[in-house]
């Protein structure tokens, strides 16, 4: 039943270290009136929103029947340290918009590594709620060095203006033909494996900000392709790649920071660029000039008017 599912979510969260008080009986003779539960739903929802956690809001249903199910009407839903089975149940309890979900944050604990199919299913359940902002992370799960890793299919989030995906130990695959992220303005990928970043970006026609950190690209040519006609800010940090190809006609800000175990080929076409922060670290002996070997290259454009751009080259002499 619905009530059993909600109680199950509460028990699951308590098992992960968030214990609840014993359930209080309904107000009766000698206990006084329950003025709080007598408030209108809109005011009760404001109270639940202050908790900042959907699981904590669901636990209020153990205190009084009046509170049961109200959490599922919150516009900001945050699930932290809730196990996979309970997450599936919880997302199923939330009604399809309207009312619209503003923020959906899901951070799964790293005690048990979920299967790729379970992650795909959970992402589809999240897409069903059509959130404006999505944060999805598998805390504690580092990307695996499996030569044939399982894949996770990204569903389309048609209303999402911001998507953050973190530490998903599977290959992220773009939606099938016909899928698109028509409203997406910001995309952040951290600690993920990406099947085809170029295809994914082609499905984001309004993307303005792209942040990539600690990513691993697949494929024999080891090519990182960032082509976007709408991109204005690009941040790439701690990437593992040998070739970078950036084409962004209206890009204004570029931050690139990583290291190289071998020579890296970088091609950038960004005629409108204004601010650049570039830092590349090289393993000893990767690039040499006679007796000297390059250690770090840093380029920084002026931060304030009147300042000059700077170029720093750190090298060491071979003994």
Tab-separated table of C-alpha atoms in Angstrom:
chain	number	residue	atom	x	y	z
A	1	UNK	CA	0.000	0.000	0.000
A	2	UNK	CA	0.978	3.646	-0.276
A	3	UNK	CA	1.306	3.992	3.496
A	4	UNK	CA	3.478	0.878	3.694
A	5	UNK	CA	5.741	2.285	0.965
A	6	UNK	CA	6.148	5.561	2.812
A	7	UNK	CA	6.947	3.792	6.073
A	8	UNK	CA	9.444	1.680	4.135
A	9	UNK	CA	11.244	4.829	2.970
A	10	UNK	CA	11.394	6.058	6.556
A	11	UNK	CA	12.788	2.763	7.860
A	12	UNK	CA	15.363	2.606	5.089
A	13	UNK	CA	16.673	6.060	5.910
A	14	UNK	CA	16.820	5.192	9.606
A	15	UNK	CA	18.891	2.098	8.811
A	16	UNK	CA	21.434	4.414	7.182
A	17	UNK	CA	21.958	6.286	10.433
A	18	UNK	CA	19.080	8.759	10.606
A	19	UNK	CA	17.042	7.415	13.488
A	20	UNK	CA	13.565	8.700	14.188
A	21	UNK	CA	11.722	9.050	17.446
A	22	UNK	CA	9.060	6.554	18.307
A	23	UNK	CA	5.761	7.235	16.635
A	24	UNK	CA	3.582	9.451	18.747
A	25	UNK	CA	-0.076	8.595	19.102
A	26	UNK	CA	-2.664	10.871	17.539
A	27	UNK	CA	-3.720	13.772	19.776
A	28	UNK	CA	-6.397	12.709	22.238
A	29	UNK	CA	-8.035	13.710	25.487
A	30	UNK	CA	-5.521	15.131	27.884
A	31	UNK	CA	-2.858	15.700	25.203
A	32	UNK	CA	-4.054	19.052	23.952
A	33	UNK	CA	-4.951	20.184	20.457
A	34	UNK	CA	-2.534	19.582	17.577
A	35	UNK	CA	-2.470	23.146	16.294
A	36	UNK	CA	0.444	22.460	13.925
A	37	UNK	CA	-1.376	19.738	12.025
A	38	UNK	CA	-4.393	21.995	11.793
A	39	UNK	CA	-2.500	24.406	9.534
A	40	UNK	CA	-3.343	24.539	5.808
A	41	UNK	CA	-1.371	22.259	3.478
A	42	UNK	CA	0.524	25.174	1.959
A	43	UNK	CA	1.924	26.174	5.361
A	44	UNK	CA	2.768	22.572	6.265
A	45	UNK	CA	4.670	22.238	2.991
A	46	UNK	CA	6.726	25.308	3.955
A	47	UNK	CA	7.610	23.560	7.219
A	48	UNK	CA	8.645	20.371	5.405
A	49	UNK	CA	10.688	22.344	2.880
A	50	UNK	CA	12.774	23.743	5.758
A	51	UNK	CA	13.959	20.200	6.568
A	52	UNK	CA	15.917	20.121	3.310
A	53	UNK	CA	15.576	16.338	2.970
A	54	UNK	CA	12.736	14.336	1.448
A	55	UNK	CA	13.407	11.317	3.695
A	56	UNK	CA	13.219	13.513	6.803
A	57	UNK	CA	10.012	15.073	5.507
A	58	UNK	CA	8.549	11.602	4.905
A	59	UNK	CA	9.310	10.618	8.510
A	60	UNK	CA	6.896	13.272	9.748
A	61	UNK	CA	4.162	10.919	8.552
A	62	UNK	CA	5.056	8.673	11.490
A	63	UNK	CA	4.028	11.436	13.897
A	64	UNK	CA	0.522	12.032	12.612
A	65	UNK	CA	-1.655	10.869	9.736
A	66	UNK	CA	-2.244	14.509	8.814
A	67	UNK	CA	1.361	14.745	7.572
A	68	UNK	CA	1.399	11.545	5.538
A	69	UNK	CA	2.078	12.002	1.851
A	70	UNK	CA	2.622	15.754	2.068
A	71	UNK	CA	6.362	15.397	1.361
A	72	UNK	CA	5.544	14.081	-2.131
A	73	UNK	CA	4.154	17.528	-3.003
A	74	UNK	CA	7.387	19.404	-2.284
A	75	UNK	CA	8.913	21.307	-5.225
A	76	UNK	CA	12.457	20.673	-3.960
A	77	UNK	CA	13.158	16.974	-3.352
A	78	UNK	CA	16.522	15.895	-1.928
A	79	UNK	CA	17.289	12.225	-1.261
A	80	UNK	CA	20.642	11.723	0.459
A	81	UNK	CA	21.938	8.396	1.784
A	82	UNK	CA	18.790	6.507	0.827
A	83	UNK	CA	19.220	2.987	-0.578
A	84	UNK	CA	18.209	2.135	-4.156
A	85	UNK	CA	15.031	0.091	-3.459
A	86	UNK	CA	13.594	2.849	-1.272
A	87	UNK	CA	14.473	5.491	-3.887
A	88	UNK	CA	12.460	3.669	-6.531
A	89	UNK	CA	9.483	3.553	-4.185
A	90	UNK	CA	9.857	7.204	-3.180
A	91	UNK	CA	10.025	8.561	-6.738
A	92	UNK	CA	6.964	6.501	-7.592
A	93	UNK	CA	5.075	8.263	-4.799
A	94	UNK	CA	5.634	11.714	-6.333
A	95	UNK	CA	2.836	12.717	-8.687
A	96	UNK	CA	3.683	13.600	-12.269
A	97	UNK	CA	3.777	17.409	-12.650
A	98	UNK	CA	1.953	19.648	-12.185
A	99	UNK	CA	2.893	20.770	-9.623
A	100	UNK	CA	6.342	21.048	-11.188
A	101	UNK	CA	9.457	19.759	-9.416
A	102	UNK	CA	12.005	22.553	-9.160
A	103	UNK	CA	14.971	20.560	-7.810
A	104	UNK	CA	15.533	16.805	-7.685
A	105	UNK	CA	18.719	15.803	-5.857
A	106	UNK	CA	19.636	12.125	-5.525
A	107	UNK	CA	22.858	11.046	-3.816
A	108	UNK	CA	23.131	7.300	-3.357
A	109	UNK	CA	25.431	5.941	-0.613
A	110	UNK	CA	28.471	3.947	-1.718
A	111	UNK	CA	28.018	0.906	0.540
A	112	UNK	CA	26.684	-1.362	-2.211
A	113	UNK	CA	27.468	-0.797	-5.888
A	114	UNK	CA	24.188	-0.810	-7.856
A	115	UNK	CA	23.756	-2.551	-11.195
A	116	UNK	CA	23.783	-0.500	-14.387
A	117	UNK	CA	20.158	-1.436	-15.123
A	118	UNK	CA	19.118	-0.149	-11.695
A	119	UNK	CA	20.821	3.185	-12.352
A	120	UNK	CA	19.130	3.465	-15.758
A	121	UNK	CA	15.753	2.683	-14.173
A	122	UNK	CA	16.264	5.296	-11.448
A	123	UNK	CA	17.222	7.951	-14.006
A	124	UNK	CA	14.057	7.179	-15.968
A	125	UNK	CA	12.005	7.538	-12.793
A	126	UNK	CA	13.687	10.914	-12.224
A	127	UNK	CA	12.953	12.015	-15.807
A	128	UNK	CA	9.288	11.164	-15.245
A	129	UNK	CA	9.112	14.024	-12.706
A	130	UNK	CA	10.516	16.519	-15.248
A	131	UNK	CA	12.647	18.505	-12.757
A	132	UNK	CA	14.012	21.944	-13.621
A	133	UNK	CA	17.308	21.062	-11.898
A	134	UNK	CA	18.756	17.564	-11.485
A	135	UNK	CA	21.647	16.452	-9.266
A	136	UNK	CA	22.441	12.736	-9.466
A	137	UNK	CA	25.484	11.199	-7.785
A	138	UNK	CA	26.686	7.811	-6.597
A	139	UNK	CA	28.743	8.838	-3.575
A	140	UNK	CA	31.886	6.786	-3.032
A	141	UNK	CA	31.763	4.949	-6.383
A	142	UNK	CA	34.873	5.664	-8.431
A	143	UNK	CA	34.936	4.995	-12.181
A	144	UNK	CA	36.096	1.445	-12.847
A	145	UNK	CA	38.954	0.584	-15.163
A	146	UNK	CA	36.920	-2.217	-16.725
A	147	UNK	CA	37.787	-2.606	-20.454
A	148	UNK	CA	34.145	-3.492	-21.158
A	149	UNK	CA	32.114	-1.463	-18.652
A	150	UNK	CA	28.335	-1.656	-18.550
A	151	UNK	CA	26.358	1.222	-19.967
A	152	UNK	CA	23.729	3.552	-18.541
A	153	UNK	CA	21.227	5.162	-20.907
A	154	UNK	CA	20.530	8.819	-20.177
A	155	UNK	CA	16.844	9.670	-20.592
A	156	UNK	CA	15.730	13.062	-21.872
A	157	UNK	CA	14.969	15.724	-19.269
A	158	UNK	CA	12.794	18.060	-21.299
A	159	UNK	CA	12.346	20.780	-18.637
A	160	UNK	CA	15.797	20.635	-17.033
A	161	UNK	CA	17.847	23.827	-17.217
A	162	UNK	CA	20.668	22.365	-15.090
A	163	UNK	CA	21.981	18.784	-14.824
A	164	UNK	CA	24.789	17.601	-12.524
A	165	UNK	CA	26.003	13.987	-12.782
A	166	UNK	CA	28.745	12.768	-10.414
A	167	UNK	CA	30.772	9.576	-9.943
A	168	UNK	CA	28.686	7.194	-12.015
A	169	UNK	CA	30.852	4.055	-12.491
A	170	UNK	CA	29.299	3.160	-15.834
A	171	UNK	CA	29.455	4.400	-19.404
A	172	UNK	CA	27.013	7.275	-19.964
A	173	UNK	CA	25.215	6.896	-23.274
A	174	UNK	CA	23.337	9.724	-24.964
A	175	UNK	CA	19.601	9.337	-25.616
A	176	UNK	CA	18.556	7.549	-28.774
A	177	UNK	CA	17.803	9.394	-32.012
A	178	UNK	CA	15.054	11.953	-31.529
A	179	UNK	CA	15.935	12.643	-27.899
A	180	UNK	CA	16.937	16.128	-26.812
A	181	UNK	CA	17.514	18.429	-23.831
A	182	UNK	CA	15.758	21.509	-25.253
A	183	UNK	CA	15.912	23.691	-22.106
A	184	UNK	CA	19.346	22.707	-20.775
A	185	UNK	CA	21.622	25.669	-20.005
A	186	UNK	CA	24.180	24.107	-17.635
A	187	UNK	CA	25.710	20.623	-17.712
A	188	UNK	CA	28.262	19.336	-15.197
A	189	UNK	CA	29.893	15.899	-15.418
A	190	UNK	CA	32.324	14.751	-12.713
A	191	UNK	CA	34.037	11.363	-12.398
A	192	UNK	CA	32.107	9.717	-15.224
A	193	UNK	CA	32.869	7.714	-18.337
A	194	UNK	CA	31.359	9.244	-21.463
A	195	UNK	CA	30.598	7.193	-24.541
A	196	UNK	CA	30.223	10.056	-27.046
A	197	UNK	CA	30.390	13.578	-25.656
A	198	UNK	CA	29.964	15.111	-29.103
A	199	UNK	CA	26.639	13.362	-29.636
A	200	UNK	CA	25.461	14.349	-26.158
A	201	UNK	CA	26.280	18.015	-26.749
A	202	UNK	CA	24.482	17.974	-30.095
A	203	UNK	CA	21.288	17.225	-28.158
A	204	UNK	CA	21.679	20.403	-26.058
A	205	UNK	CA	20.888	23.281	-28.467
A	206	UNK	CA	20.745	25.967	-25.726
A	207	UNK	CA	23.713	24.890	-23.588
A	208	UNK	CA	25.593	27.873	-22.119
A	209	UNK	CA	27.875	26.371	-19.460
A	210	UNK	CA	29.716	23.026	-19.632
A	211	UNK	CA	31.850	21.734	-16.753
A	212	UNK	CA	33.863	18.526	-17.164
A	213	UNK	CA	36.023	17.128	-14.368
A	214	UNK	CA	37.855	13.816	-13.904
A	215	UNK	CA	36.295	12.319	-17.005
A	216	UNK	CA	37.359	9.308	-19.045
A	217	UNK	CA	36.482	9.112	-22.722
A	218	UNK	CA	36.223	5.820	-24.546
A	219	UNK	CA	37.325	4.943	-28.040
A	220	UNK	CA	40.539	4.061	-29.838
A	221	UNK	CA	41.355	7.587	-31.005
A	222	UNK	CA	41.005	9.062	-27.490
A	223	UNK	CA	39.485	12.260	-28.867
A	224	UNK	CA	37.603	14.799	-26.761
A	225	UNK	CA	35.207	16.750	-28.965
A	226	UNK	CA	33.389	19.851	-27.739
A	227	UNK	CA	31.411	21.420	-30.572
A	228	UNK	CA	28.637	23.809	-29.583
A	229	UNK	CA	27.128	26.826	-31.280
A	230	UNK	CA	25.616	28.121	-28.013
A	231	UNK	CA	28.383	27.467	-25.448
A	232	UNK	CA	29.696	30.524	-23.576
A	233	UNK	CA	31.682	28.982	-20.702
A	234	UNK	CA	33.755	25.792	-20.752
A	235	UNK	CA	35.610	24.270	-17.794
A	236	UNK	CA	37.733	21.134	-18.292
A	237	UNK	CA	39.718	19.821	-15.319
A	238	UNK	CA	41.625	16.583	-14.702
A	239	UNK	CA	40.737	14.949	-17.998
A	240	UNK	CA	42.343	11.832	-19.484
A	241	UNK	CA	42.673	12.384	-23.209
A	242	UNK	CA	45.333	12.825	-25.881
A	243	UNK	CA	43.400	15.017	-28.314
A	244	UNK	CA	41.072	17.945	-27.673
A	245	UNK	CA	38.969	19.558	-30.388
A	246	UNK	CA	36.933	22.617	-29.345
A	247	UNK	CA	34.712	24.564	-31.747
A	248	UNK	CA	32.583	27.188	-29.975
A	249	UNK	CA	31.855	30.358	-32.001
A	250	UNK	CA	30.524	32.421	-29.057
A	251	UNK	CA	32.666	30.953	-26.248
A	252	UNK	CA	33.769	33.720	-23.869
A	253	UNK	CA	35.442	31.908	-20.974
A	254	UNK	CA	37.712	28.850	-21.089
A	255	UNK	CA	39.275	27.080	-18.105
A	256	UNK	CA	41.508	24.138	-18.943
A	257	UNK	CA	43.539	22.332	-16.301
A	258	UNK	CA	44.978	18.826	-16.537
A	259	UNK	CA	48.131	16.776	-16.961
A	260	UNK	CA	49.691	14.824	-19.792
A	261	UNK	CA	51.499	11.486	-19.816
A	262	UNK	CA	52.252	11.947	-23.508
A	263	UNK	CA	52.040	14.720	-26.075
A	264	UNK	CA	48.551	16.232	-26.331
A	265	UNK	CA	47.062	17.727	-29.477
A	266	UNK	CA	44.695	20.629	-28.752
A	267	UNK	CA	42.676	22.504	-31.367
A	268	UNK	CA	40.503	25.470	-30.332
A	269	UNK	CA	38.299	27.605	-32.557
A	270	UNK	CA	36.707	30.300	-30.378
A	271	UNK	CA	36.915	33.746	-32.028
A	272	UNK	CA	34.872	35.500	-29.302
A	273	UNK	CA	36.896	34.260	-26.322
A	274	UNK	CA	37.722	36.857	-23.639
A	275	UNK	CA	39.021	35.027	-20.550
A	276	UNK	CA	41.411	32.087	-20.557
A	277	UNK	CA	42.857	30.146	-17.637
A	278	UNK	CA	45.123	27.385	-18.911
A	279	UNK	CA	47.318	25.070	-16.849
A	280	UNK	CA	48.865	21.837	-18.098
A	281	UNK	CA	51.184	19.590	-16.083
A	282	UNK	CA	53.569	17.228	-17.861
A	283	UNK	CA	55.149	14.020	-16.660
A	284	UNK	CA	58.929	14.118	-16.528
A	285	UNK	CA	60.319	13.647	-20.024
A	286	UNK	CA	57.042	14.076	-21.908
A	287	UNK	CA	58.295	17.180	-23.743
A	288	UNK	CA	61.981	18.060	-23.847
A	289	UNK	CA	64.168	20.878	-25.180
A	290	UNK	CA	67.733	19.653	-25.254
A	291	UNK	CA	68.754	19.305	-21.608
A	292	UNK	CA	65.455	20.753	-20.385
A	293	UNK	CA	62.120	19.025	-19.823
A	294	UNK	CA	58.779	20.800	-19.525
A	295	UNK	CA	56.945	20.477	-16.186
A	296	UNK	CA	54.110	23.004	-16.288
A	297	UNK	CA	52.641	25.485	-18.727
A	298	UNK	CA	50.264	28.187	-17.489
A	299	UNK	CA	48.484	30.898	-19.441
A	300	UNK	CA	46.249	33.471	-17.772
A	301	UNK	CA	44.471	36.392	-19.414
A	302	UNK	CA	44.120	39.674	-17.540
A	303	UNK	CA	41.605	39.576	-14.703
A	304	UNK	CA	41.130	43.343	-14.497
A	305	UNK	CA	41.348	46.210	-16.918
A	306	UNK	CA	44.911	47.438	-17.310
A	307	UNK	CA	46.487	44.101	-16.459
A	308	UNK	CA	48.537	42.119	-18.962
A	309	UNK	CA	48.123	38.437	-19.753
A	310	UNK	CA	50.737	36.130	-18.258
A	311	UNK	CA	52.561	33.040	-19.527
A	312	UNK	CA	54.496	30.875	-17.075
A	313	UNK	CA	56.756	28.040	-18.225
A	314	UNK	CA	58.250	25.700	-15.614
A	315	UNK	CA	61.048	23.440	-16.779
A	316	UNK	CA	63.738	21.339	-15.141
A	317	UNK	CA	67.218	20.466	-16.289
A	318	UNK	CA	68.093	16.840	-16.872
A	319	UNK	CA	71.046	15.670	-14.831
